[in-house]
Amino acid sequence: MTQLYACVANQHDLRLVAVAAVICALGTYSTFAMGRQVLREGPAKDRIAWGVTGVVATSTAIWATHFVAMLAYEPSLPFGFAIGQTAASLLVAILMVGLGAVIVVARRTLAGRVCGGAVIGLAISAMHYTGMDAYYVQGTLHWETATVVLSVAVGAALGSLSMVLGFSADRRLRRLAPPSLLAAVCGMHFLGMSAVTIAFDPAVEIPGGSLDATILSILTANAALLIVGLSLAALRLWHANRRRHEAESQRLRDLADIAVEGLMICDGDTVTGINHSLERIIGRPREALIGAPLQSILPGLSTAGIPTEQEADAVLRDGEAAGIPVRVIAQWITIKAKPHLVVAVRDQRERLRAEAEMHRLAHHDALTGLANRHQFNEALAGRYACRRGDEGSFALLLLDLDRFKIVNDTLGHGMGDELLRRVARRLLCALSGNDLVARLGGDEFAILKGGGTDLPAIQAVAERVNDILARPFLIDGHILNVGTSIGIALAPDDGETPDLLMGSADLALYGAKEEGRGRYRLFEASMNARIQARRSLELDLRRAVARQEFALYYQPQVDARTGTFDGAEALIRWHHPERGLVSPADFIPLAEETGLIGSLGEWVLRTACTEALRWPDHLTVAVNLSPVQFRDARLAGTIRNILAETNFPAARLELEITEGSLLQDEQRALAILRELRALGIRIAMDDFGTGYSSLSYLSRFPFDKIKIDQSFVRRTPEDRDSAAIVRAITMLGASLGMKTTAEGVETDAQSNFIAGEGCDQLQGYLISRPVPADGIAGLFAASMTRRASA
């Protein structure tokens, strides 16, 4: 060690030693920087270029370090350098460093790094002693063999150590690699120099043509610095390109991460990258997926099996090993000069859910969840298509809720919707799983009952349905009683086609309603005749409205105390050319069902006002309003126009409404009544005493008159209950300041009793039967004549 120190400190120019150390440091740094580029993935030509550049830079740095250090050596004798051996030493360095680099790259193991590093260390020694052979001095060189061997061993050992450290996985160890190689170069050189002794010999001459120290120093320093500088510049450029590529790659990753579809990059069948969307779909972090086989994510697929032209269905395995339905398509792209497969994965769960929901909505009722009309029609057609001969017979039941409209109108559509849902649940509970229950619309339901046409079994089903729907429903504190009517048709006896069977069931349902509701009826051939008769009457009614085949009759009303006429009630009559006189009980409900009641009621109002103008000015005319008319928002405007057209005083017009008109919407009914009262019209409640809540209506609505229903009047005075009701209504009217009229008075006993109880008006056959307009005008005129003569 003392010999080495003396050699460096006493026999060398320390300034040139420092220059040599700088050159060596730059070279060793570039050696490992470029060596790592060789081991990175990339195009083969780029890796070869980096390898050659690194070998040349390293060899040149070693060579320059040696000769600059040789220039720093001061033997105190003339010296020079042979051109051939000097060049040969550089060639030896390049060849042996290249060999060591090839070993390190080819065998990426610890043994390969040790062996390759040792070859590089020997390259340092070979270059050194070849270069020493180019050293001419006026004297004789004597070598100490032990020190020479030690220098070679130090170079080889430190060279191996530098390669092991330089390619370690630990970054901290990699930082020690350049100093190790620097120590190998410098240690080997200065140990080798300490092994030589020069004995002056005047007989030795420096050969001509040798390079002197100045020229050699300029050449070696410039060459080394140029090569090392170019290497570092290339490395700097590579780092800049790398950062740019990394930034571009990051932008691409960011673009991929905002993509809705999942993206996966595969190198062969190995996953090398995924985006956030795929990470979210699978439910696992990307770190757990990168490096995994493609088959572990897309079972049964390989890179060769994924289509590149159009999407294909596949199953994606999520974090819980469950299957996610997806569609996949692939595209080949080049990444770092190597083809990779980019797989686009589209999650199909939402689409499949949406399709299932669309299919459900297309075949099921949104409110109740039952089959809708579309599914019902398909099922009915399917039953007919599958039927063979007498086999496959079945029953069709059509249901209609009896009092649903009242619930819907009085308590609101929300209550009506909830009632329909409760009805659907009860129907499902009452039927077997083989029966199809459908809601056809509104409050109309249908049941397709399989298992043949065993009549007792079908009747048992109908009775069970009637029973469960007749039971009260408790909804939001309201007790609702609805019930249902059922029409039954049997296939194929009651219809050879779906339409005919539906028509038969509909006729049976109509028959059940005619019998009083809450019943079921089987289809009978005679029902068709009745329906045809009803349809014929409907056609005649439409023609009658268009031709105005109606007339008004009037039944007078008299003062119960004096017997004088107060006015008359207008009653419509239909004189059919063939049917004769048609009862209002037959055609008024039909007009309400068909929507003709509006135009018919308007005609009655206009005609009554026109004909009543011929009466004495103090007499009133009473006109009944249908509940359908009363629901028309244009009612007050229509009456206002009629009064203006006919010039009839509003105070002489009295409108009679029933309790059913008030059940639809009490607030709206109250608003309409106030509009009518504002016109000066009188309002009477007709058929009082037959409704369950008439008393409450009297306290809330602005009535001028109460008409006692004739069902009570006709049983007085013999029936004590009827007499008590008439007496109570009369007293109620008097206490509320309302007039009372008794309808259906037919005997003197009834008249005397009712008048005696304080009733204000009488109306009935005892006074007069309904008479035509001319007859009522004559009756009023005769009464006025008698009063004048009296």
PDB file of C-alpha atoms in Angstrom, residues 63-258:
ATOM      1  CA  TRP A  63      -7.848   3.773 -22.704  1.00  0.00           C
ATOM      2  CA  ALA A  64      -7.822   7.536 -22.166  1.00  0.00           C
ATOM      3  CA  THR A  65      -7.590   7.110 -18.421  1.00  0.00           C
ATOM      4  CA  HIS A  66      -4.492   4.910 -18.888  1.00  0.00           C
ATOM      5  CA  PHE A  67      -2.652   7.200 -21.245  1.00  0.00           C
ATOM      6  CA  VAL A  68      -3.544  10.404 -19.412  1.00  0.00           C
ATOM      7  CA  ALA A  69      -2.300   8.727 -16.251  1.00  0.00           C
ATOM      8  CA  MET A  70       0.830   7.652 -18.172  1.00  0.00           C
ATOM      9  CA  LEU A  71       1.354  11.269 -19.109  1.00  0.00           C
ATOM     10  CA  ALA A  72       1.059  12.106 -15.429  1.00  0.00           C
ATOM     11  CA  TYR A  73       3.852   9.614 -14.679  1.00  0.00           C
ATOM     12  CA  GLU A  74       7.167  11.369 -14.222  1.00  0.00           C
ATOM     13  CA  PRO A  75      10.131   8.993 -14.763  1.00  0.00           C
ATOM     14  CA  SER A  76      12.560  11.967 -15.075  1.00  0.00           C
ATOM     15  CA  LEU A  77      13.752  10.433 -18.345  1.00  0.00           C
ATOM     16  CA  PRO A  78      12.930  11.065 -21.990  1.00  0.00           C
ATOM     17  CA  PHE A  79       9.950   8.946 -23.141  1.00  0.00           C
ATOM     18  CA  GLY A  80       7.489   8.468 -26.015  1.00  0.00           C
ATOM     19  CA  PHE A  81       4.756   6.195 -27.266  1.00  0.00           C
ATOM     20  CA  ALA A  82       4.723   3.812 -30.174  1.00  0.00           C
ATOM     21  CA  ILE A  83       1.830   4.584 -32.518  1.00  0.00           C
ATOM     22  CA  GLY A  84       1.062   0.935 -33.394  1.00  0.00           C
ATOM     23  CA  GLN A  85       1.008  -0.417 -29.833  1.00  0.00           C
ATOM     24  CA  THR A  86      -0.993   2.617 -28.668  1.00  0.00           C
ATOM     25  CA  ALA A  87      -3.679   1.940 -31.250  1.00  0.00           C
ATOM     26  CA  ALA A  88      -3.516  -1.790 -30.500  1.00  0.00           C
ATOM     27  CA  SER A  89      -4.200  -1.141 -26.826  1.00  0.00           C
ATOM     28  CA  LEU A  90      -7.447   0.693 -27.726  1.00  0.00           C
ATOM     29  CA  LEU A  91      -8.485  -2.172 -29.994  1.00  0.00           C
ATOM     30  CA  VAL A  92      -7.764  -4.704 -27.235  1.00  0.00           C
ATOM     31  CA  ALA A  93      -9.897  -2.677 -24.818  1.00  0.00           C
ATOM     32  CA  ILE A  94     -12.817  -2.480 -27.256  1.00  0.00           C
ATOM     33  CA  LEU A  95     -12.745  -6.182 -28.091  1.00  0.00           C
ATOM     34  CA  MET A  96     -12.475  -7.454 -24.526  1.00  0.00           C
ATOM     35  CA  VAL A  97     -14.972  -4.953 -23.051  1.00  0.00           C
ATOM     36  CA  GLY A  98     -17.351  -5.932 -25.853  1.00  0.00           C
ATOM     37  CA  LEU A  99     -16.879  -9.616 -24.997  1.00  0.00           C
ATOM     38  CA  GLY A 100     -17.603  -8.961 -21.343  1.00  0.00           C
ATOM     39  CA  ALA A 101     -20.707  -6.931 -22.232  1.00  0.00           C
ATOM     40  CA  VAL A 102     -22.006  -9.723 -24.463  1.00  0.00           C
ATOM     41  CA  ILE A 103     -21.607 -12.203 -21.602  1.00  0.00           C
ATOM     42  CA  VAL A 104     -23.478  -9.922 -19.190  1.00  0.00           C
ATOM     43  CA  VAL A 105     -26.351  -9.322 -21.634  1.00  0.00           C
ATOM     44  CA  ALA A 106     -26.568 -12.892 -22.905  1.00  0.00           C
ATOM     45  CA  ARG A 107     -26.521 -14.543 -19.478  1.00  0.00           C
ATOM     46  CA  ARG A 108     -28.682 -12.425 -17.199  1.00  0.00           C
ATOM     47  CA  THR A 109     -27.739 -14.340 -14.096  1.00  0.00           C
ATOM     48  CA  LEU A 110     -25.386 -13.699 -11.209  1.00  0.00           C
ATOM     49  CA  ALA A 111     -22.810 -16.048 -12.750  1.00  0.00           C
ATOM     50  CA  GLY A 112     -23.087 -14.228 -16.073  1.00  0.00           C
ATOM     51  CA  ARG A 113     -22.540 -10.866 -14.409  1.00  0.00           C
ATOM     52  CA  VAL A 114     -19.548 -12.162 -12.400  1.00  0.00           C
ATOM     53  CA  CYS A 115     -17.990 -13.734 -15.484  1.00  0.00           C
ATOM     54  CA  GLY A 116     -18.697 -10.764 -17.756  1.00  0.00           C
ATOM     55  CA  GLY A 117     -17.414  -8.328 -15.130  1.00  0.00           C
ATOM     56  CA  ALA A 118     -14.217 -10.354 -14.742  1.00  0.00           C
ATOM     57  CA  VAL A 119     -13.661 -10.202 -18.523  1.00  0.00           C
ATOM     58  CA  ILE A 120     -14.090  -6.428 -18.406  1.00  0.00           C
ATOM     59  CA  GLY A 121     -11.608  -6.309 -15.516  1.00  0.00           C
ATOM     60  CA  LEU A 122      -9.138  -8.386 -17.596  1.00  0.00           C
ATOM     61  CA  ALA A 123      -9.772  -5.998 -20.499  1.00  0.00           C
ATOM     62  CA  ILE A 124      -8.540  -3.188 -18.273  1.00  0.00           C
ATOM     63  CA  SER A 125      -5.360  -5.174 -17.501  1.00  0.00           C
ATOM     64  CA  ALA A 126      -4.840  -6.236 -21.122  1.00  0.00           C
ATOM     65  CA  MET A 127      -5.263  -2.671 -22.342  1.00  0.00           C
ATOM     66  CA  HIS A 128      -2.923  -1.404 -19.589  1.00  0.00           C
ATOM     67  CA  TYR A 129      -0.074  -3.782 -20.280  1.00  0.00           C
ATOM     68  CA  THR A 130      -0.497  -3.467 -24.058  1.00  0.00           C
ATOM     69  CA  GLY A 131      -0.305   0.260 -23.586  1.00  0.00           C
ATOM     70  CA  MET A 132       2.776  -0.153 -21.392  1.00  0.00           C
ATOM     71  CA  ASP A 133       4.372  -2.043 -24.271  1.00  0.00           C
ATOM     72  CA  ALA A 134       3.882   1.147 -26.345  1.00  0.00           C
ATOM     73  CA  TYR A 135       5.767   3.129 -23.676  1.00  0.00           C
ATOM     74  CA  TYR A 136       9.309   3.995 -24.748  1.00  0.00           C
ATOM     75  CA  VAL A 137      11.730   5.383 -22.164  1.00  0.00           C
ATOM     76  CA  GLN A 138      15.481   5.861 -22.106  1.00  0.00           C
ATOM     77  CA  GLY A 139      16.052   2.999 -19.784  1.00  0.00           C
ATOM     78  CA  THR A 140      15.008  -0.540 -18.919  1.00  0.00           C
ATOM     79  CA  LEU A 141      11.657  -1.527 -17.330  1.00  0.00           C
ATOM     80  CA  HIS A 142      11.735  -4.063 -14.517  1.00  0.00           C
ATOM     81  CA  TRP A 143       8.430  -5.600 -13.358  1.00  0.00           C
ATOM     82  CA  GLU A 144       7.522  -6.923  -9.939  1.00  0.00           C
ATOM     83  CA  THR A 145       5.545 -10.052 -10.745  1.00  0.00           C
ATOM     84  CA  ALA A 146       3.524 -10.208  -7.532  1.00  0.00           C
ATOM     85  CA  THR A 147       2.291  -6.665  -7.917  1.00  0.00           C
ATOM     86  CA  VAL A 148       1.401  -7.281 -11.560  1.00  0.00           C
ATOM     87  CA  VAL A 149      -0.658 -10.341 -10.590  1.00  0.00           C
ATOM     88  CA  LEU A 150      -2.302  -8.334  -7.827  1.00  0.00           C
ATOM     89  CA  SER A 151      -3.225  -5.549 -10.244  1.00  0.00           C
ATOM     90  CA  VAL A 152      -4.831  -8.042 -12.632  1.00  0.00           C
ATOM     91  CA  ALA A 153      -6.725  -9.686  -9.758  1.00  0.00           C
ATOM     92  CA  VAL A 154      -7.950  -6.332  -8.409  1.00  0.00           C
ATOM     93  CA  GLY A 155      -9.159  -5.310 -11.868  1.00  0.00           C
ATOM     94  CA  ALA A 156     -11.015  -8.596 -12.392  1.00  0.00           C
ATOM     95  CA  ALA A 157     -12.549  -8.597  -8.889  1.00  0.00           C
ATOM     96  CA  LEU A 158     -13.705  -5.017  -8.968  1.00  0.00           C
ATOM     97  CA  GLY A 159     -14.950  -5.468 -12.539  1.00  0.00           C
ATOM     98  CA  SER A 160     -17.134  -8.412 -11.445  1.00  0.00           C
ATOM     99  CA  LEU A 161     -18.362  -6.448  -8.438  1.00  0.00           C
ATOM    100  CA  SER A 162     -19.312  -3.486 -10.603  1.00  0.00           C
ATOM    101  CA  MET A 163     -21.414  -5.681 -12.932  1.00  0.00           C
ATOM    102  CA  VAL A 164     -23.153  -7.410 -10.027  1.00  0.00           C
ATOM    103  CA  LEU A 165     -23.992  -4.069  -8.422  1.00  0.00           C
ATOM    104  CA  GLY A 166     -24.894  -2.370 -11.685  1.00  0.00           C
ATOM    105  CA  PHE A 167     -27.707  -4.802 -12.508  1.00  0.00           C
ATOM    106  CA  SER A 168     -29.017  -5.322  -9.004  1.00  0.00           C
ATOM    107  CA  ALA A 169     -32.755  -4.883  -8.264  1.00  0.00           C
ATOM    108  CA  ASP A 170     -31.868  -2.568  -5.384  1.00  0.00           C
ATOM    109  CA  ARG A 171     -31.431   1.009  -6.600  1.00  0.00           C
ATOM    110  CA  ARG A 172     -29.102   1.854  -3.718  1.00  0.00           C
ATOM    111  CA  LEU A 173     -26.712  -0.933  -4.757  1.00  0.00           C
ATOM    112  CA  ARG A 174     -26.871   0.165  -8.387  1.00  0.00           C
ATOM    113  CA  ARG A 175     -25.505   3.552  -7.376  1.00  0.00           C
ATOM    114  CA  LEU A 176     -22.308   1.838  -6.159  1.00  0.00           C
ATOM    115  CA  ALA A 177     -21.606   0.259  -9.540  1.00  0.00           C
ATOM    116  CA  PRO A 178     -19.875   3.252 -11.285  1.00  0.00           C
ATOM    117  CA  PRO A 179     -17.508   3.839  -8.308  1.00  0.00           C
ATOM    118  CA  SER A 180     -16.647   0.121  -8.352  1.00  0.00           C
ATOM    119  CA  LEU A 181     -15.728   0.196 -12.023  1.00  0.00           C
ATOM    120  CA  LEU A 182     -13.816   3.444 -11.463  1.00  0.00           C
ATOM    121  CA  ALA A 183     -11.895   1.712  -8.660  1.00  0.00           C
ATOM    122  CA  ALA A 184     -11.207  -1.230 -10.976  1.00  0.00           C
ATOM    123  CA  VAL A 185      -9.711   1.029 -13.675  1.00  0.00           C
ATOM    124  CA  CYS A 186      -7.724   3.277 -11.350  1.00  0.00           C
ATOM    125  CA  GLY A 187      -6.714   0.547  -8.904  1.00  0.00           C
ATOM    126  CA  MET A 188      -5.493  -1.755 -11.645  1.00  0.00           C
ATOM    127  CA  HIS A 189      -3.588   1.078 -13.387  1.00  0.00           C
ATOM    128  CA  PHE A 190      -1.812   2.486 -10.375  1.00  0.00           C
ATOM    129  CA  LEU A 191      -1.032  -0.956  -8.944  1.00  0.00           C
ATOM    130  CA  GLY A 192       0.438  -1.826 -12.318  1.00  0.00           C
ATOM    131  CA  MET A 193       2.472   1.367 -12.357  1.00  0.00           C
ATOM    132  CA  SER A 194       3.753   0.668  -8.833  1.00  0.00           C
ATOM    133  CA  ALA A 195       4.954  -2.723 -10.100  1.00  0.00           C
ATOM    134  CA  VAL A 196       7.377  -1.181 -12.638  1.00  0.00           C
ATOM    135  CA  THR A 197      10.889   0.151 -11.990  1.00  0.00           C
ATOM    136  CA  ILE A 198      12.869   2.077 -14.667  1.00  0.00           C
ATOM    137  CA  ALA A 199      16.683   1.793 -14.761  1.00  0.00           C
ATOM    138  CA  PHE A 200      18.406   4.528 -16.793  1.00  0.00           C
ATOM    139  CA  ASP A 201      20.360   3.218 -19.766  1.00  0.00           C
ATOM    140  CA  PRO A 202      22.007   5.775 -22.027  1.00  0.00           C
ATOM    141  CA  ALA A 203      22.316   3.129 -24.706  1.00  0.00           C
ATOM    142  CA  VAL A 204      18.523   3.004 -25.126  1.00  0.00           C
ATOM    143  CA  GLU A 205      17.187   5.455 -27.638  1.00  0.00           C
ATOM    144  CA  ILE A 206      13.622   6.626 -28.229  1.00  0.00           C
ATOM    145  CA  PRO A 207      12.566   5.325 -31.683  1.00  0.00           C
ATOM    146  CA  GLY A 208      11.810   7.931 -34.268  1.00  0.00           C
ATOM    147  CA  GLY A 209       8.154   8.649 -35.077  1.00  0.00           C
ATOM    148  CA  SER A 210       7.039   8.109 -31.523  1.00  0.00           C
ATOM    149  CA  LEU A 211       4.273  10.273 -30.144  1.00  0.00           C
ATOM    150  CA  ASP A 212       5.552  12.791 -27.665  1.00  0.00           C
ATOM    151  CA  ALA A 213       3.708  13.570 -24.460  1.00  0.00           C
ATOM    152  CA  THR A 214       2.073  16.749 -25.690  1.00  0.00           C
ATOM    153  CA  ILE A 215       0.545  15.259 -28.805  1.00  0.00           C
ATOM    154  CA  LEU A 216      -0.585  12.121 -26.970  1.00  0.00           C
ATOM    155  CA  SER A 217      -2.143  14.108 -24.175  1.00  0.00           C
ATOM    156  CA  ILE A 218      -4.100  16.234 -26.621  1.00  0.00           C
ATOM    157  CA  LEU A 219      -5.230  13.227 -28.630  1.00  0.00           C
ATOM    158  CA  THR A 220      -6.227  11.063 -25.685  1.00  0.00           C
ATOM    159  CA  ALA A 221      -7.933  13.790 -23.726  1.00  0.00           C
ATOM    160  CA  ASN A 222      -9.892  15.131 -26.709  1.00  0.00           C
ATOM    161  CA  ALA A 223     -10.786  11.675 -27.972  1.00  0.00           C
ATOM    162  CA  ALA A 224     -11.910  10.472 -24.576  1.00  0.00           C
ATOM    163  CA  LEU A 225     -13.831  13.605 -23.742  1.00  0.00           C
ATOM    164  CA  LEU A 226     -15.417  13.636 -27.217  1.00  0.00           C
ATOM    165  CA  ILE A 227     -16.553  10.035 -27.060  1.00  0.00           C
ATOM    166  CA  VAL A 228     -17.680  10.221 -23.474  1.00  0.00           C
ATOM    167  CA  GLY A 229     -19.365  13.567 -24.138  1.00  0.00           C
ATOM    168  CA  LEU A 230     -21.175  12.166 -27.158  1.00  0.00           C
ATOM    169  CA  SER A 231     -22.229   9.183 -25.100  1.00  0.00           C
ATOM    170  CA  LEU A 232     -23.573  11.387 -22.332  1.00  0.00           C
ATOM    171  CA  ALA A 233     -25.310  13.616 -24.897  1.00  0.00           C
ATOM    172  CA  ALA A 234     -26.928  10.571 -26.446  1.00  0.00           C
ATOM    173  CA  LEU A 235     -27.935   9.391 -23.030  1.00  0.00           C
ATOM    174  CA  ARG A 236     -29.359  12.822 -22.242  1.00  0.00           C
ATOM    175  CA  LEU A 237     -31.283  12.779 -25.503  1.00  0.00           C
ATOM    176  CA  TRP A 238     -32.541   9.307 -24.701  1.00  0.00           C
ATOM    177  CA  HIS A 239     -33.761  10.462 -21.292  1.00  0.00           C
ATOM    178  CA  ALA A 240     -35.556  13.417 -22.912  1.00  0.00           C
ATOM    179  CA  ASN A 241     -37.187  11.093 -25.438  1.00  0.00           C
ATOM    180  CA  ARG A 242     -38.047   8.703 -22.672  1.00  0.00           C
ATOM    181  CA  ARG A 243     -39.741  11.435 -20.653  1.00  0.00           C
ATOM    182  CA  ARG A 244     -41.629  12.527 -23.749  1.00  0.00           C
ATOM    183  CA  HIS A 245     -42.692   8.974 -24.468  1.00  0.00           C
ATOM    184  CA  GLU A 246     -43.701   8.510 -20.845  1.00  0.00           C
ATOM    185  CA  ALA A 247     -45.743  11.729 -20.983  1.00  0.00           C
ATOM    186  CA  GLU A 248     -47.396  10.555 -24.199  1.00  0.00           C
ATOM    187  CA  SER A 249     -47.986   7.147 -22.636  1.00  0.00           C
ATOM    188  CA  GLN A 250     -49.501   8.816 -19.579  1.00  0.00           C
ATOM    189  CA  ARG A 251     -51.790  10.881 -21.810  1.00  0.00           C
ATOM    190  CA  LEU A 252     -52.836   7.732 -23.603  1.00  0.00           C
ATOM    191  CA  ARG A 253     -53.459   6.042 -20.251  1.00  0.00           C
ATOM    192  CA  ASP A 254     -55.485   9.051 -19.108  1.00  0.00           C
ATOM    193  CA  LEU A 255     -57.533   8.899 -22.318  1.00  0.00           C
ATOM    194  CA  ALA A 256     -57.998   5.175 -21.832  1.00  0.00           C
ATOM    195  CA  ASP A 257     -59.039   5.715 -18.206  1.00  0.00           C
ATOM    196  CA  ILE A 258     -61.845   8.118 -19.154  1.00  0.00           C
TER     197      ILE A 258
END
